[in-house]
JSON list of C-alpha atoms in Angstrom, two decimals:
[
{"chain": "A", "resi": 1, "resn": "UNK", "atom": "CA", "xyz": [8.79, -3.41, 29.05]},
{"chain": "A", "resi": 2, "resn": "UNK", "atom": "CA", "xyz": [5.71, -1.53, 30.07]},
{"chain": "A", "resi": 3, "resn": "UNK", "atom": "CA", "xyz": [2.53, -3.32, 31.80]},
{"chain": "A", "resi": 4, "resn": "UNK", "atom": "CA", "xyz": [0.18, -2.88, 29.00]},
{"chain": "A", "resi": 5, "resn": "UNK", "atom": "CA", "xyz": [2.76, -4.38, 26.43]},
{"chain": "A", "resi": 6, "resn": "UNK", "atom": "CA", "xyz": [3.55, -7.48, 28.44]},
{"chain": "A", "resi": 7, "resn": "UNK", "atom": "CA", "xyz": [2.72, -10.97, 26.20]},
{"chain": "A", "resi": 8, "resn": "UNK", "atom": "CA", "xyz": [-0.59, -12.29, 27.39]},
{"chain": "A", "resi": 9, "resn": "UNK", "atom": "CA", "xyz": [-0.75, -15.40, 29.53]},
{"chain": "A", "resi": 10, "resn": "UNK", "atom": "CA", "xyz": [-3.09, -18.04, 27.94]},
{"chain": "A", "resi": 11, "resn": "UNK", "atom": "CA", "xyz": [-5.14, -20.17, 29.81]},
{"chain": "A", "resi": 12, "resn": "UNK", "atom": "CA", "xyz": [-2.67, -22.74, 31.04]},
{"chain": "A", "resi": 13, "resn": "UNK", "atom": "CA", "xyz": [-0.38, -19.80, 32.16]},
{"chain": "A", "resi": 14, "resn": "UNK", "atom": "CA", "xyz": [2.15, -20.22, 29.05]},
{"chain": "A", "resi": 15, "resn": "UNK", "atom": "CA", "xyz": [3.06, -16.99, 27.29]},
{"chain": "A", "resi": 16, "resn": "UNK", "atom": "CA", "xyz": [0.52, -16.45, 23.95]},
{"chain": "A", "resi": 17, "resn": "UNK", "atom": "CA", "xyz": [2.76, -15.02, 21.02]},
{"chain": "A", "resi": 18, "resn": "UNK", "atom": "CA", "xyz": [1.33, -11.99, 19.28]},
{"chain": "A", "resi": 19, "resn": "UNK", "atom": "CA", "xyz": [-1.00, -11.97, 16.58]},
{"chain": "A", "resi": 20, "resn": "UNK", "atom": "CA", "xyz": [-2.33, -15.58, 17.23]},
{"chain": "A", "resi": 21, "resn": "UNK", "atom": "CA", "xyz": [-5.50, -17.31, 19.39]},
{"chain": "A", "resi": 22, "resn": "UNK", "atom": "CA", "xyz": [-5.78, -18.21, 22.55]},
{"chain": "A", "resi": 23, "resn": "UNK", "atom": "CA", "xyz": [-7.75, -21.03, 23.55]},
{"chain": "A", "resi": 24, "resn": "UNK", "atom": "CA", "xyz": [-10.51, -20.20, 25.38]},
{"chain": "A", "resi": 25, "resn": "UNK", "atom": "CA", "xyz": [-11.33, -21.19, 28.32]},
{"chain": "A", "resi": 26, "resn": "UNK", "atom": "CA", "xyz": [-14.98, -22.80, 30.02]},
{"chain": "A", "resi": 27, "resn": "UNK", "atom": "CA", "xyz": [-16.33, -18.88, 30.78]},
{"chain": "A", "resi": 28, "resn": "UNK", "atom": "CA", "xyz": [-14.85, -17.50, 27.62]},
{"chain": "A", "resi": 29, "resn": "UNK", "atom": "CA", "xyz": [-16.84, -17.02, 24.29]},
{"chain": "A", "resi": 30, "resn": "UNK", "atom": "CA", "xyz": [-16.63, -18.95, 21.81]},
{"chain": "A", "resi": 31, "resn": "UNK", "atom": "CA", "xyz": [-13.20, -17.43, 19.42]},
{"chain": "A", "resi": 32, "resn": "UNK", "atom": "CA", "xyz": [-10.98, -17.02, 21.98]},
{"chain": "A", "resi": 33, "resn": "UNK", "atom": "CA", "xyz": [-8.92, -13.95, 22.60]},
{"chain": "A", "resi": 34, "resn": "UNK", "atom": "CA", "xyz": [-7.32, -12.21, 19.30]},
{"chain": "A", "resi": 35, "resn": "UNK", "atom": "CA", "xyz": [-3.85, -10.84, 20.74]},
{"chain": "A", "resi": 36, "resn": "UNK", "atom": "CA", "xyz": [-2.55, -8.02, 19.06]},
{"chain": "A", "resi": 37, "resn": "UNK", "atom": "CA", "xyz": [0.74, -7.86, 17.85]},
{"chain": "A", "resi": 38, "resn": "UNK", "atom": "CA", "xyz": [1.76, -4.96, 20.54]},
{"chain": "A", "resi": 39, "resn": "UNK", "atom": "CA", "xyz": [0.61, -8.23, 23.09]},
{"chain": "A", "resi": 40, "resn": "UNK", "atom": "CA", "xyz": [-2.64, -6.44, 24.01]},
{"chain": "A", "resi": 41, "resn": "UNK", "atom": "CA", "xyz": [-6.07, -8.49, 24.04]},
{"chain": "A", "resi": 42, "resn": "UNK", "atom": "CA", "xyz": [-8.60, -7.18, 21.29]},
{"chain": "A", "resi": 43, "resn": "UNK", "atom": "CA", "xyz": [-12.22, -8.16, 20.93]},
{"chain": "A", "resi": 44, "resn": "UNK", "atom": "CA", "xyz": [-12.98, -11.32, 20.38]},
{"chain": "A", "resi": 45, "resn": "UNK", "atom": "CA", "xyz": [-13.33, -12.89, 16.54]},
{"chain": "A", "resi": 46, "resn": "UNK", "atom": "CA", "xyz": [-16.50, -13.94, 15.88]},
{"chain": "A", "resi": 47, "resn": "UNK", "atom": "CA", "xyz": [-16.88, -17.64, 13.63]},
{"chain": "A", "resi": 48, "resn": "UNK", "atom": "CA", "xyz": [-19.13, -17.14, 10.46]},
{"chain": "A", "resi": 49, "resn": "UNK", "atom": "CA", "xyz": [-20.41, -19.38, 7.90]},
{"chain": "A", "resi": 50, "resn": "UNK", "atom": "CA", "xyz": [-22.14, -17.98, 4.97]},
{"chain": "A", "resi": 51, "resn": "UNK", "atom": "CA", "xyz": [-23.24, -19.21, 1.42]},
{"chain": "A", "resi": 52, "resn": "UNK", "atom": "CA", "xyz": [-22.66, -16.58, -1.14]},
{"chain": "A", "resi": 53, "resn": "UNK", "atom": "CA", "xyz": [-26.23, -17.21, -2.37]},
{"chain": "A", "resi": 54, "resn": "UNK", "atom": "CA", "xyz": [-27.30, -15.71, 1.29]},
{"chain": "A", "resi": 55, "resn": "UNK", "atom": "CA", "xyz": [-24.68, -12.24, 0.64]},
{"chain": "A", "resi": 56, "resn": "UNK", "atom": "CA", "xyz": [-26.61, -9.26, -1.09]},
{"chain": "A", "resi": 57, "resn": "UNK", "atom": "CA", "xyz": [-25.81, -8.82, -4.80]},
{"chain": "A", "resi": 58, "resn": "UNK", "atom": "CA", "xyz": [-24.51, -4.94, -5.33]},
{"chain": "A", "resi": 59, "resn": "UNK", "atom": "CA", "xyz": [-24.82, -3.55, -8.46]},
{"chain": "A", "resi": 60, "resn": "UNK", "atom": "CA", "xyz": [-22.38, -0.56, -8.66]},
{"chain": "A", "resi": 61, "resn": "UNK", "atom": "CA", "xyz": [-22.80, -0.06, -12.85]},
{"chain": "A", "resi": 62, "resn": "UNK", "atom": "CA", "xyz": [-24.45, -2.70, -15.34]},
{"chain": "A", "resi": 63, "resn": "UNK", "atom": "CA", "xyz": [-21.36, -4.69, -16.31]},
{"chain": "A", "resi": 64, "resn": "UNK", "atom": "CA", "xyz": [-20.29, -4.99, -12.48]},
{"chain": "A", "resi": 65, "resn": "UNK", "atom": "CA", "xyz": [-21.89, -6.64, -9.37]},
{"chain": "A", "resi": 66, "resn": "UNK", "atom": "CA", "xyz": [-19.66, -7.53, -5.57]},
{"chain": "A", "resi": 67, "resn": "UNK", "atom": "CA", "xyz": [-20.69, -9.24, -2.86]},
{"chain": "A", "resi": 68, "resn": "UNK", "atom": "CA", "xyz": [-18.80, -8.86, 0.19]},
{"chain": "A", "resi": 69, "resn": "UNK", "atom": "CA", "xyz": [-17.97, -11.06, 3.24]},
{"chain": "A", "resi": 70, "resn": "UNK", "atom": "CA", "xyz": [-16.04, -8.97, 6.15]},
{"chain": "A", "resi": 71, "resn": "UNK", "atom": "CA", "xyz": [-13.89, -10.43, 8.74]},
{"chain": "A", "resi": 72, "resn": "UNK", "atom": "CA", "xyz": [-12.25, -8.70, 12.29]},
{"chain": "A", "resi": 73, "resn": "UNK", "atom": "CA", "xyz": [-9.31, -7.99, 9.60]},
{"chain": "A", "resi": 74, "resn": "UNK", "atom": "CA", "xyz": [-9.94, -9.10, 6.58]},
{"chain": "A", "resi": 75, "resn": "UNK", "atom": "CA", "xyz": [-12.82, -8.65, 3.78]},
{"chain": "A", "resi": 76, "resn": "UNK", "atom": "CA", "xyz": [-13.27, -10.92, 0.65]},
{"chain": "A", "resi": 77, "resn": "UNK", "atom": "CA", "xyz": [-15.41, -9.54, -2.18]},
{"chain": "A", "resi": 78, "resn": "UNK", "atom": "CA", "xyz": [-16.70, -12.25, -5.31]},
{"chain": "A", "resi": 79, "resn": "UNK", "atom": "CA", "xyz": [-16.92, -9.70, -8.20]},
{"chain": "A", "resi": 80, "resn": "UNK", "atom": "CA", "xyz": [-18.89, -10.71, -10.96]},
{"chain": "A", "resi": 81, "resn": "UNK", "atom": "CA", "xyz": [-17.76, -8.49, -14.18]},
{"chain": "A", "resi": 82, "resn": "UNK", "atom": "CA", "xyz": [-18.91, -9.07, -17.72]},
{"chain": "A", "resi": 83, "resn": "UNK", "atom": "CA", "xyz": [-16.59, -8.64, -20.66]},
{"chain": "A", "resi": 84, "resn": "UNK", "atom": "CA", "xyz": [-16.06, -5.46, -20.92]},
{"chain": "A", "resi": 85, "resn": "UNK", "atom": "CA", "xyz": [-16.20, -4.01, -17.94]},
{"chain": "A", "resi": 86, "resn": "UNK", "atom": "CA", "xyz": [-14.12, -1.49, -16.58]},
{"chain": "A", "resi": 87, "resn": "UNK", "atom": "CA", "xyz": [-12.36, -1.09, -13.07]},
{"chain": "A", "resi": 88, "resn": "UNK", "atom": "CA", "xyz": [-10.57, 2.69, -13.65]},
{"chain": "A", "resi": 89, "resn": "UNK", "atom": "CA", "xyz": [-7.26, 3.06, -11.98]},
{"chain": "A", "resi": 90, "resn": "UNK", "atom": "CA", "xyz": [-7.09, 3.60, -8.29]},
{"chain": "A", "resi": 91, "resn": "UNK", "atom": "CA", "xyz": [-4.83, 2.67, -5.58]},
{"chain": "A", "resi": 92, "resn": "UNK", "atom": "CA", "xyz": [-5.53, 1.98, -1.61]},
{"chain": "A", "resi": 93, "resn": "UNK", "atom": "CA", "xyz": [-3.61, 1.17, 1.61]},
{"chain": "A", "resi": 94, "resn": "UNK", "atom": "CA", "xyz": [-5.28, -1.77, 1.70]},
{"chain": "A", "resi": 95, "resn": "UNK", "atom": "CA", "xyz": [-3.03, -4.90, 0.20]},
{"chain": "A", "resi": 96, "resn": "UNK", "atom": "CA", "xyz": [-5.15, -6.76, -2.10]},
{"chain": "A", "resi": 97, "resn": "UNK", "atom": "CA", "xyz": [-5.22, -11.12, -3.54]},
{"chain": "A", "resi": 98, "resn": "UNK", "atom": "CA", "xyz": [-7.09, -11.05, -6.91]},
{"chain": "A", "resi": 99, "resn": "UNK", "atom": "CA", "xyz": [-8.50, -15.11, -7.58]},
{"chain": "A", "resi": 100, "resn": "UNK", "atom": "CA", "xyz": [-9.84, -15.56, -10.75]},
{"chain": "A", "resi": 101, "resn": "UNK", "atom": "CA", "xyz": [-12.40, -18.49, -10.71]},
{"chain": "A", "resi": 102, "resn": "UNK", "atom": "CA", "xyz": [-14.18, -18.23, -14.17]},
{"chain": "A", "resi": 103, "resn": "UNK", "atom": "CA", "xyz": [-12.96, -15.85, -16.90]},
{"chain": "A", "resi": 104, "resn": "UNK", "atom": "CA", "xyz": [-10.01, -13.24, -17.45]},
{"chain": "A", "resi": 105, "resn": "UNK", "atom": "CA", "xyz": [-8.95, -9.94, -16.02]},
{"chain": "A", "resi": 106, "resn": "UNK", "atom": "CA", "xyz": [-6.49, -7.64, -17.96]},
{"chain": "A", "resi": 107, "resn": "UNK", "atom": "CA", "xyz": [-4.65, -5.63, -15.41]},
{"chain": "A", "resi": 108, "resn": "UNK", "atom": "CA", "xyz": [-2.42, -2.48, -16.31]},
{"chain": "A", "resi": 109, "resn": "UNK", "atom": "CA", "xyz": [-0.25, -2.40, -13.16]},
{"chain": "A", "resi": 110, "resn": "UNK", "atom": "CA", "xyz": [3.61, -1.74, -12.45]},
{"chain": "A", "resi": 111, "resn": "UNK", "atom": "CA", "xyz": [3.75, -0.38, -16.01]},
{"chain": "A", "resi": 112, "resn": "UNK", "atom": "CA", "xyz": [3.16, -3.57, -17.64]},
{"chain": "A", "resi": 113, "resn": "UNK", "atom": "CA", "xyz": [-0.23, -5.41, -19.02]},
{"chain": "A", "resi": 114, "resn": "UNK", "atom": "CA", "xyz": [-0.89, -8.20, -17.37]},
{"chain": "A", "resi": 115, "resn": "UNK", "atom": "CA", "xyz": [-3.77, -11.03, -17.79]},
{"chain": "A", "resi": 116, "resn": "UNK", "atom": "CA", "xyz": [-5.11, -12.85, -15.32]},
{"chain": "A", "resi": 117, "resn": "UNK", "atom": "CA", "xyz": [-7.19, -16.07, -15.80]},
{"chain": "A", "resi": 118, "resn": "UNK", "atom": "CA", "xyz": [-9.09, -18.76, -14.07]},
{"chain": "A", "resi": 119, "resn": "UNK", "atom": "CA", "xyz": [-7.21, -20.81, -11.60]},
{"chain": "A", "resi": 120, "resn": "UNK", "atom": "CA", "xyz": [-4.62, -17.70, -11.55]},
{"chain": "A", "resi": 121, "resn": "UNK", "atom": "CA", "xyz": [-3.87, -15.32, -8.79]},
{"chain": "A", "resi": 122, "resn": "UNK", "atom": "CA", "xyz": [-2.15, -11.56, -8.52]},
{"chain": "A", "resi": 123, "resn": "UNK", "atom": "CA", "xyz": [-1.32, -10.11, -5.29]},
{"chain": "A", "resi": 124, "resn": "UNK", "atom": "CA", "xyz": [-1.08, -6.16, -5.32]},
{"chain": "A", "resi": 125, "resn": "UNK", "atom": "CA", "xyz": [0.63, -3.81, -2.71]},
{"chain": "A", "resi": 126, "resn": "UNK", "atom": "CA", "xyz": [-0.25, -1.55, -1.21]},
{"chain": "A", "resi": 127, "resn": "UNK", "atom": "CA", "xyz": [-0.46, 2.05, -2.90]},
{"chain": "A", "resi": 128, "resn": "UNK", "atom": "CA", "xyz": [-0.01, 0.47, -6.09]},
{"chain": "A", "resi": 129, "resn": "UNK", "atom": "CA", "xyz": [-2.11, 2.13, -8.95]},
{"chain": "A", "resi": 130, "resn": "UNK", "atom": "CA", "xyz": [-3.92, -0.55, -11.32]},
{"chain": "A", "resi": 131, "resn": "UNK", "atom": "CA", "xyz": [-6.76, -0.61, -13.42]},
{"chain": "A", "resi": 132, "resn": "UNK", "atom": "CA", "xyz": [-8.91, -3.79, -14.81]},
{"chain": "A", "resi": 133, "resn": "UNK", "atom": "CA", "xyz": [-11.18, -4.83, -17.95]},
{"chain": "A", "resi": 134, "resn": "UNK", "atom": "CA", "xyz": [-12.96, -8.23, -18.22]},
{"chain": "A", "resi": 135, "resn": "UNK", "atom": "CA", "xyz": [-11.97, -9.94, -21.08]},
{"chain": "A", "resi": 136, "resn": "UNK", "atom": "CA", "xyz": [-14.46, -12.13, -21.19]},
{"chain": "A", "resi": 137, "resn": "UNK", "atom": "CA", "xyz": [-17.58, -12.59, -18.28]},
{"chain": "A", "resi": 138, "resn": "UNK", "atom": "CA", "xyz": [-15.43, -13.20, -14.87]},
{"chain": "A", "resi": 139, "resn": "UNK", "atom": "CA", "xyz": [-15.85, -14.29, -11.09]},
{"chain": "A", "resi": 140, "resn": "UNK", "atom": "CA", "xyz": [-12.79, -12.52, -9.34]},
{"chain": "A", "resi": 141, "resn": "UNK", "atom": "CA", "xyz": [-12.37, -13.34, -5.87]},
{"chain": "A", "resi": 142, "resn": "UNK", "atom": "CA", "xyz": [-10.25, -10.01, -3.87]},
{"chain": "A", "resi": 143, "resn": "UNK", "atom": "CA", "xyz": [-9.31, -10.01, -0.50]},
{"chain": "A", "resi": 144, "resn": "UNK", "atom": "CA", "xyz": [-8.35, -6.75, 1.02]},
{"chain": "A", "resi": 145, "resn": "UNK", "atom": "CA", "xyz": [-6.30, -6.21, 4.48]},
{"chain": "A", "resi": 146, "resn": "UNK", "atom": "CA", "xyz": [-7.49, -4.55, 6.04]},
{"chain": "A", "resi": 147, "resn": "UNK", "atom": "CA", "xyz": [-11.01, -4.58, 4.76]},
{"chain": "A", "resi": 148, "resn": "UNK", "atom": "CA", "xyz": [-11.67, -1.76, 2.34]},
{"chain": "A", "resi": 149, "resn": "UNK", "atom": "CA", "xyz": [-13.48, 1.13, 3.98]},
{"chain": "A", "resi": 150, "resn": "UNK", "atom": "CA", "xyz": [-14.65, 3.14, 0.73]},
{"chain": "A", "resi": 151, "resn": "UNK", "atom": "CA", "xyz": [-16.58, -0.49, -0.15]},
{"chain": "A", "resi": 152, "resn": "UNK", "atom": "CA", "xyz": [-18.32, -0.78, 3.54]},
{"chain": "A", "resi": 153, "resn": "UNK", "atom": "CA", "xyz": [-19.64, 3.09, 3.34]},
{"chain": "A", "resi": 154, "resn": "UNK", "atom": "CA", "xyz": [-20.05, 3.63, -0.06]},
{"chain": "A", "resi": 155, "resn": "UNK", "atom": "CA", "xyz": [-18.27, 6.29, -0.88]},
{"chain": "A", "resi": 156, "resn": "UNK", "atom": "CA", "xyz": [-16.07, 3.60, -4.01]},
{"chain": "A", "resi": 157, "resn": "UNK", "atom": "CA", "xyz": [-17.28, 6.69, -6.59]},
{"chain": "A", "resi": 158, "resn": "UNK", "atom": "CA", "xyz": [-14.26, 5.26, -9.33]},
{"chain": "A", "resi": 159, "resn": "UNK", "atom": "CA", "xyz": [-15.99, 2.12, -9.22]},
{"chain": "A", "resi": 160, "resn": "UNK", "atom": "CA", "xyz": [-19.97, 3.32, -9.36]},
{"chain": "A", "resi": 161, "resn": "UNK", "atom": "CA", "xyz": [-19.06, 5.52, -12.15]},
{"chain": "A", "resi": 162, "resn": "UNK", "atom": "CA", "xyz": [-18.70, 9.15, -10.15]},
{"chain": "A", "resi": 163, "resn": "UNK", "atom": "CA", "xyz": [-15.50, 10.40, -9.79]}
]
């Protein structure tokens, strides 16, 4: 096995499996070590704790607002749609977990029509065309990995209405 692929020792000398945190030691920030799962050290996670009320409100067309909340891997967006609204069909890399707290989606995805309401959960693949309407007003919680790049930079045109 190659030196840079070795498993990384953790504090008290046992062997840290990929993909999980170390503890940290005294003169280590606070997070620990994220270890990739090639066994290499990344940078470290940084804790958060935010109140949506504190996350900007993004309007991208007037049925349609997101906040978003972005981890080292991971982003979760609360999307507020009112009945009616459209989310045209794309697809990204990115797998996606749609939460519906208040409200309904109607999905068309896999070739089938599906509708998801509150309390109810769909997990999409990756590369998997789908589209969405609001059914009534809705709070959709969707968590991307990794965190959906087109959101962060703005460049979403499907869902602001450009093409």
């Amino acid at each position: 096995m190659p030196k840079s692929k070795r498993p990384v020792k953790s504090v008290n000398n046992s062997v840290t499996k990929p993909g999980v945190l170390r503890p940290r030691s005294a003169n280590q920030p606070a997070g620990g070590t994220i270890v990739s799962p090639a066994g290499t050290e990344t940078a470290p996670a940084k804790l958060k704790y935010i109140a949506w009320s504190s996350v900007e409100l993004e309007e991208l067309k007037p049925l349609l607002h997101r906040q978003l909340i972005v981890g080292q891997n991971i982003m979760v967006a609360r999307v507020l749609l009112q009945k009616g609204a459209l989310v045209p069909e794309h697809s990204h890399h990115n797998e996606q977990v749609t939460y519906i707290l208040e409200g309904a989606l109607k999905f068309w995805i896999d070739g089938r029509e599906i509708v998801v309401k509150a309390g109810e959960v769909l997990t999409i693949p990756p590369h998997m065309p789908h589209q969405a309407e609001a059914l009534e007003d809705t709070v959709d919680l969707d968590i991307f990995n990794p965190p959906r790049e087109d959101w962060l930079n703005k460049t979403d045109q499907y869902l602001r209405g450009g093409k």
